[in-house]
Short mmCIF file of C-alpha atoms in Angstrom, two decimals:
data_model
loop_
_atom_site.label_atom_id
_atom_site.label_comp_id
_atom_site.label_asym_id
_atom_site.label_seq_id
_atom_site.Cartn_x
_atom_site.Cartn_y
_atom_site.Cartn_z
CA UNK A 1 -30.06 -8.64 -0.45
CA UNK A 2 -29.25 -5.51 1.51
CA UNK A 3 -26.98 -7.44 3.87
CA UNK A 4 -25.15 -9.10 0.98
CA UNK A 5 -24.63 -5.75 -0.74
CA UNK A 6 -23.43 -4.21 2.52
CA UNK A 7 -20.78 -6.90 2.99
CA UNK A 8 -19.78 -6.55 -0.68
CA UNK A 9 -19.26 -2.78 -0.43
CA UNK A 10 -17.39 -3.12 2.86
CA UNK A 11 -15.15 -5.81 1.37
CA UNK A 12 -14.39 -3.77 -1.74
CA UNK A 13 -13.59 -0.71 0.41
CA UNK A 14 -11.19 -2.58 2.68
CA UNK A 15 -9.82 -4.55 -0.26
CA UNK A 16 -9.07 -1.35 -2.18
CA UNK A 17 -6.83 -0.17 0.65
CA UNK A 18 -5.05 -3.54 0.80
CA UNK A 19 -4.63 -3.36 -2.98
CA UNK A 20 -3.00 0.08 -2.84
CA UNK A 21 -0.63 -1.09 -0.08
CA UNK A 22 0.13 -4.24 -2.11
CA UNK A 23 0.97 -2.09 -5.14
CA UNK A 24 3.57 -0.37 -2.98
CA UNK A 25 5.19 -3.73 -2.18
CA UNK A 26 5.20 -4.73 -5.85
CA UNK A 27 6.63 -1.38 -7.00
CA UNK A 28 9.69 -1.72 -4.77
CA UNK A 29 10.18 -5.44 -5.31
CA UNK A 30 10.05 -5.12 -9.08
CA UNK A 31 13.30 -3.13 -9.21
CA UNK A 32 15.18 -3.79 -5.98
CA UNK A 33 13.98 -7.32 -5.13
CA UNK A 34 13.55 -5.90 -1.61
CA UNK A 35 10.43 -6.74 0.39
CA UNK A 36 9.82 -3.47 2.24
CA UNK A 37 8.07 -4.43 5.46
CA UNK A 38 7.94 -0.76 6.43
CA UNK A 39 5.31 -0.15 3.73
CA UNK A 40 2.51 -0.11 6.29
CA UNK A 41 4.21 2.75 8.10
CA UNK A 42 3.85 4.92 4.99
CA UNK A 43 0.10 4.40 5.33
CA UNK A 44 0.19 5.37 9.00
CA UNK A 45 2.32 8.45 8.27
CA UNK A 46 -0.17 9.53 5.61
CA UNK A 47 -3.03 9.59 8.11
CA UNK A 48 -1.11 11.08 11.03
CA UNK A 49 0.60 13.77 8.96
CA UNK A 50 -2.74 14.82 7.51
CA UNK A 51 -4.12 15.12 11.04
CA UNK A 52 -1.26 17.44 12.03
CA UNK A 53 -1.57 19.64 8.95
CA UNK A 54 -5.33 20.00 9.39
CA UNK A 55 -4.77 20.82 13.07
CA UNK A 56 -2.55 23.70 11.92
CA UNK A 57 -5.50 25.11 9.99
CA UNK A 58 -4.38 24.28 6.46
CA UNK A 59 -7.09 23.79 3.81
CA UNK A 60 -7.96 20.15 3.17
CA UNK A 61 -6.61 20.05 -0.39
CA UNK A 62 -3.31 21.72 0.57
CA UNK A 63 -2.94 19.32 3.51
CA UNK A 64 -3.62 16.39 1.17
CA UNK A 65 -0.84 17.40 -1.23
CA UNK A 66 1.64 18.32 1.50
CA UNK A 67 1.05 14.98 3.22
CA UNK A 68 1.96 13.08 0.06
CA UNK A 69 5.07 15.24 -0.45
CA UNK A 70 6.25 14.75 3.15
CA UNK A 71 5.77 10.97 3.08
CA UNK A 72 7.47 10.77 -0.34
CA UNK A 73 10.50 12.59 1.09
CA UNK A 74 10.61 10.14 4.01
CA UNK A 75 10.38 7.21 1.58
CA UNK A 76 13.28 8.62 -0.44
CA UNK A 77 15.36 9.08 2.71
CA UNK A 78 14.64 5.47 3.73
CA UNK A 79 16.00 4.23 0.40
CA UNK A 80 18.96 6.64 0.43
CA UNK A 81 20.14 6.03 4.00
CA UNK A 82 19.37 2.33 4.47
CA UNK A 83 18.53 0.35 1.34
CA UNK A 84 21.09 1.88 -1.02
CA UNK A 85 23.93 1.50 1.47
CA UNK A 86 23.01 -2.12 2.10
CA UNK A 87 22.02 -3.14 -1.42
CA UNK A 88 24.84 -5.70 -1.63
CA UNK A 89 23.50 -7.50 1.44
CA UNK A 90 21.49 -10.69 1.14
CA UNK A 91 17.69 -10.64 0.93
CA UNK A 92 17.17 -11.68 4.56
CA UNK A 93 19.37 -8.87 5.86
CA UNK A 94 17.45 -6.32 3.78
CA UNK A 95 14.14 -7.63 5.12
CA UNK A 96 15.45 -7.30 8.69
CA UNK A 97 16.56 -3.73 7.90
CA UNK A 98 13.06 -2.80 6.73
CA UNK A 99 11.58 -4.38 9.86
CA UNK A 100 13.97 -2.27 11.94
CA UNK A 101 12.95 0.84 9.97
CA UNK A 102 9.29 0.00 10.61
CA UNK A 103 9.85 -0.30 14.36
CA UNK A 104 11.85 2.94 14.39
CA UNK A 105 9.17 4.89 12.50
CA UNK A 106 6.46 3.48 14.77
CA UNK A 107 8.41 4.49 17.87
CA UNK A 108 8.94 8.04 16.61
CA UNK A 109 5.24 8.27 15.69
CA UNK A 110 4.20 7.21 19.21
CA UNK A 111 6.35 10.00 20.67
CA UNK A 112 5.11 12.64 18.22
CA UNK A 113 1.39 11.81 18.14
CA UNK A 114 0.90 9.73 21.27
CA UNK A 115 -0.86 6.37 21.41
CA UNK A 116 -4.46 7.47 21.09
CA UNK A 117 -6.28 7.32 17.72
CA UNK A 118 -7.01 10.63 16.03
CA UNK A 119 -10.00 11.77 14.01
CA UNK A 120 -9.83 13.16 10.48
CA UNK A 121 -12.74 14.65 8.58
CA UNK A 122 -13.84 12.84 5.39
CA UNK A 123 -13.25 14.31 1.95
CA UNK A 124 -16.84 15.53 1.77
CA UNK A 125 -20.12 15.30 3.68
CA UNK A 126 -20.28 11.66 4.72
CA UNK A 127 -23.99 10.98 5.17
CA UNK A 128 -24.73 7.35 4.23
CA UNK A 129 -26.42 6.63 0.91
CA UNK A 130 -29.06 3.89 1.07
CA UNK A 131 -28.98 1.53 -1.91
CA UNK A 132 -31.18 -1.58 -1.82
CA UNK A 133 -31.03 -1.71 1.96
CA UNK A 134 -27.26 -1.15 2.19
CA UNK A 135 -25.74 1.99 3.71
CA UNK A 136 -22.80 3.25 1.67
CA UNK A 137 -20.76 6.24 2.80
CA UNK A 138 -19.27 8.63 0.21
CA UNK A 139 -15.82 8.02 1.74
CA UNK A 140 -16.09 4.32 0.84
CA UNK A 141 -16.83 5.31 -2.73
CA UNK A 142 -13.83 7.64 -2.68
CA UNK A 143 -11.57 4.79 -1.54
CA UNK A 144 -12.57 2.69 -4.57
CA UNK A 145 -12.20 5.68 -6.91
CA UNK A 146 -8.72 6.34 -5.53
CA UNK A 147 -7.72 2.72 -6.22
CA UNK A 148 -8.92 3.11 -9.81
CA UNK A 149 -6.97 6.38 -10.18
CA UNK A 150 -3.81 4.80 -8.72
CA UNK A 151 -4.00 1.81 -11.05
CA UNK A 152 -4.63 4.06 -14.08
CA UNK A 153 -1.74 6.40 -13.24
CA UNK A 154 0.64 3.49 -12.60
CA UNK A 155 -0.28 1.93 -15.92
CA UNK A 156 0.28 5.26 -17.70
CA UNK A 157 3.65 5.84 -15.99
CA UNK A 158 4.92 2.32 -16.63
CA UNK A 159 3.62 1.88 -20.19
CA UNK A 160 3.57 5.39 -21.68
CA UNK A 161 6.59 7.25 -20.23
CA UNK A 162 10.37 6.93 -20.61
CA UNK A 163 10.86 6.64 -16.85
CA UNK A 164 8.40 3.76 -16.84
CA UNK A 165 10.34 2.01 -19.60
CA UNK A 166 13.58 2.55 -17.66
CA UNK A 167 11.86 1.18 -14.56
CA UNK A 168 10.78 -1.96 -16.42
CA UNK A 169 14.23 -2.35 -17.95
CA UNK A 170 15.85 -2.37 -14.50
CA UNK A 171 13.24 -4.86 -13.34
CA UNK A 172 13.89 -7.21 -16.28
CA UNK A 173 17.68 -6.96 -16.44
CA UNK A 174 19.65 -4.50 -14.27
CA UNK A 175 22.95 -5.25 -16.02
CA UNK A 176 21.53 -4.60 -19.48
CA UNK A 177 19.90 -1.42 -18.15
CA UNK A 178 23.30 -0.17 -16.97
CA UNK A 179 24.73 -0.81 -20.44
CA UNK A 180 21.94 1.39 -21.83
CA UNK A 181 22.94 4.22 -19.44
CA UNK A 182 19.97 3.62 -17.14
CA UNK A 183 20.81 3.94 -13.46
CA UNK A 184 19.30 1.14 -11.34
CA UNK A 185 20.13 3.21 -8.24
CA UNK A 186 17.95 6.06 -9.49
CA UNK A 187 15.18 3.63 -10.38
CA UNK A 188 15.47 2.19 -6.86
CA UNK A 189 14.90 5.67 -5.44
CA UNK A 190 11.98 6.16 -7.83
CA UNK A 191 10.41 2.88 -6.67
CA UNK A 192 10.57 3.98 -3.02
CA UNK A 193 9.19 7.42 -3.88
CA UNK A 194 6.31 5.85 -5.80
CA UNK A 195 5.69 3.31 -3.05
CA UNK A 196 5.69 6.01 -0.35
CA UNK A 197 3.20 8.05 -2.40
CA UNK A 198 0.90 5.04 -2.70
CA UNK A 199 1.16 4.42 1.05
CA UNK A 200 0.38 8.06 1.84
CA UNK A 201 -2.63 8.03 -0.50
CA UNK A 202 -3.91 4.84 1.14
CA UNK A 203 -3.52 6.44 4.56
CA UNK A 204 -5.35 9.58 3.45
CA UNK A 205 -8.19 7.56 1.96
CA UNK A 206 -8.78 5.31 4.94
CA UNK A 207 -8.10 7.80 7.75
CA UNK A 208 -11.69 9.14 7.92
CA UNK A 209 -13.00 5.55 8.11
CA UNK A 210 -10.47 3.95 10.48
CA UNK A 211 -9.22 6.45 13.02
CA UNK A 212 -5.43 6.45 12.46
CA UNK A 213 -3.01 5.66 15.28
CA UNK A 214 0.74 5.18 15.55
CA UNK A 215 0.45 1.38 15.25
CA UNK A 216 -2.12 1.11 12.45
CA UNK A 217 0.59 0.44 9.86
CA UNK A 218 1.53 -2.95 11.29
CA UNK A 219 -1.66 -4.81 10.42
CA UNK A 220 -2.18 -2.89 7.17
CA UNK A 221 1.35 -3.84 6.16
CA UNK A 222 0.72 -7.50 6.94
CA UNK A 223 -2.57 -7.49 5.01
CA UNK A 224 -1.00 -5.63 2.09
CA UNK A 225 1.90 -8.07 1.95
CA UNK A 226 -0.53 -10.99 2.17
CA UNK A 227 -2.42 -9.53 -0.80
CA UNK A 228 0.87 -9.25 -2.67
CA UNK A 229 1.73 -12.90 -2.05
CA UNK A 230 -1.81 -14.02 -2.87
CA UNK A 231 -1.85 -12.11 -6.16
CA UNK A 232 1.72 -13.04 -7.06
CA UNK A 233 4.89 -11.29 -5.89
CA UNK A 234 5.99 -8.96 -8.67
CA UNK A 235 2.59 -8.72 -10.40
CA UNK A 236 0.77 -5.38 -10.17
CA UNK A 237 -2.55 -6.76 -11.50
CA UNK A 238 -2.14 -9.64 -9.06
CA UNK A 239 -1.66 -7.18 -6.19
CA UNK A 240 -4.97 -5.48 -7.01
CA UNK A 241 -6.81 -8.79 -7.36
CA UNK A 242 -5.21 -10.14 -4.19
CA UNK A 243 -6.16 -7.04 -2.21
CA UNK A 244 -9.78 -7.13 -3.35
CA UNK A 245 -10.08 -10.87 -2.64
CA UNK A 246 -8.56 -10.34 0.80
CA UNK A 247 -11.02 -7.55 1.61
CA UNK A 248 -14.02 -9.55 0.41
CA UNK A 249 -12.98 -12.66 2.37
CA UNK A 250 -12.53 -10.54 5.49
CA UNK A 251 -15.89 -8.81 5.11
CA UNK A 252 -17.94 -11.94 4.34
CA UNK A 253 -16.04 -13.99 6.94
CA UNK A 254 -16.80 -11.41 9.64
CA UNK A 255 -20.43 -11.04 8.50
CA UNK A 256 -21.45 -14.65 8.02
CA UNK A 257 -19.12 -16.57 10.35
CA UNK A 258 -17.47 -14.54 13.12
CA UNK A 259 -15.81 -11.14 13.37
CA UNK A 260 -13.39 -12.61 15.90
CA UNK A 261 -12.28 -15.26 13.43
CA UNK A 262 -12.10 -13.07 10.32
CA UNK A 263 -8.28 -12.94 10.24
CA UNK A 264 -7.99 -16.69 10.86
CA UNK A 265 -10.45 -17.35 8.02
CA UNK A 266 -8.63 -15.02 5.64
CA UNK A 267 -5.15 -16.42 6.29
CA UNK A 268 -6.48 -19.97 6.27
CA UNK A 269 -7.95 -19.48 2.80
CA UNK A 270 -4.72 -17.83 1.63
CA UNK A 271 -2.72 -20.85 2.81
CA UNK A 272 -5.03 -23.19 0.91
CA UNK A 273 -4.72 -21.09 -2.27
CA UNK A 274 -0.93 -20.96 -1.98
CA UNK A 275 -0.75 -24.72 -1.44
CA UNK A 276 -2.56 -25.13 -4.76
CA UNK A 277 -0.72 -22.29 -6.52
CA UNK A 278 2.47 -21.44 -4.55
CA UNK A 279 3.46 -18.53 -6.79
CA UNK A 280 0.13 -16.73 -6.38
CA UNK A 281 -2.81 -16.09 -8.64
CA UNK A 282 -0.90 -14.10 -11.28
CA UNK A 283 2.69 -14.64 -10.18
CA UNK A 284 5.42 -16.21 -12.24
CA UNK A 285 6.62 -19.71 -11.41
CA UNK A 286 10.21 -18.50 -11.11
CA UNK A 287 10.59 -15.25 -9.19
CA UNK A 288 13.78 -13.47 -10.19
CA UNK A 289 16.54 -13.44 -7.59
CA UNK A 290 18.57 -10.60 -9.00
CA UNK A 291 18.91 -7.20 -7.37
CA UNK A 292 20.68 -3.93 -7.96
#
């Protein structure tokens, strides 16, 4: 029982991070129809920036807020300098541009922080809590709480605010949104800002568990995108479900079969699910092809 609970908690912790990253993919895709393959780098920048700010002696809470602000600014600049200028390009060209941005950010990070992982202190004292034979760290609990907070805030922004309604209008029909004096370009910037914030928060949450390094964003980006596809491209609830399923499959696959085969098991199961339901668990059968 203890072993089962341990794998469950580990899977939910990892899955929560994948879910937050997946929400970043969905946020951008909903408005711009761009698949931002640099999303994982926002996660990496969150962890590495926090390390630098703490090294400068800033209080933890101040460093936390400044990290989000810095990564948000970088996300906005990515949209302003690359995506907006190329928004008339075809989908494949935009994907290649985001891949190029990812490689560029990773290269700069390797020069700034080096190639060795860094250590960041957890949010609070991280002594394991024993529950029914399973050791659960407070940081793992924080990761799941942060996912819940992110989902709640996103729901409030999208369903209860004017900017959320404008965001959804651009997602549903950009031309009609323009006729209602809503700027799809501004909503595109907002989507990148929101996505960068989610990436930074994911990086801050996972940094004390997985020592961040310049290349950590690559695999997190792949797993987050996989969760997005599994849940349904364009579906925020699907992104959360896909991320949690991905984390649980990875944890139980590593625990009961082989840690060396965990990625093969996860992607194998995803392929089977997508063969049965190509548009994902909660995705629409016809994904919109429109853009800005």
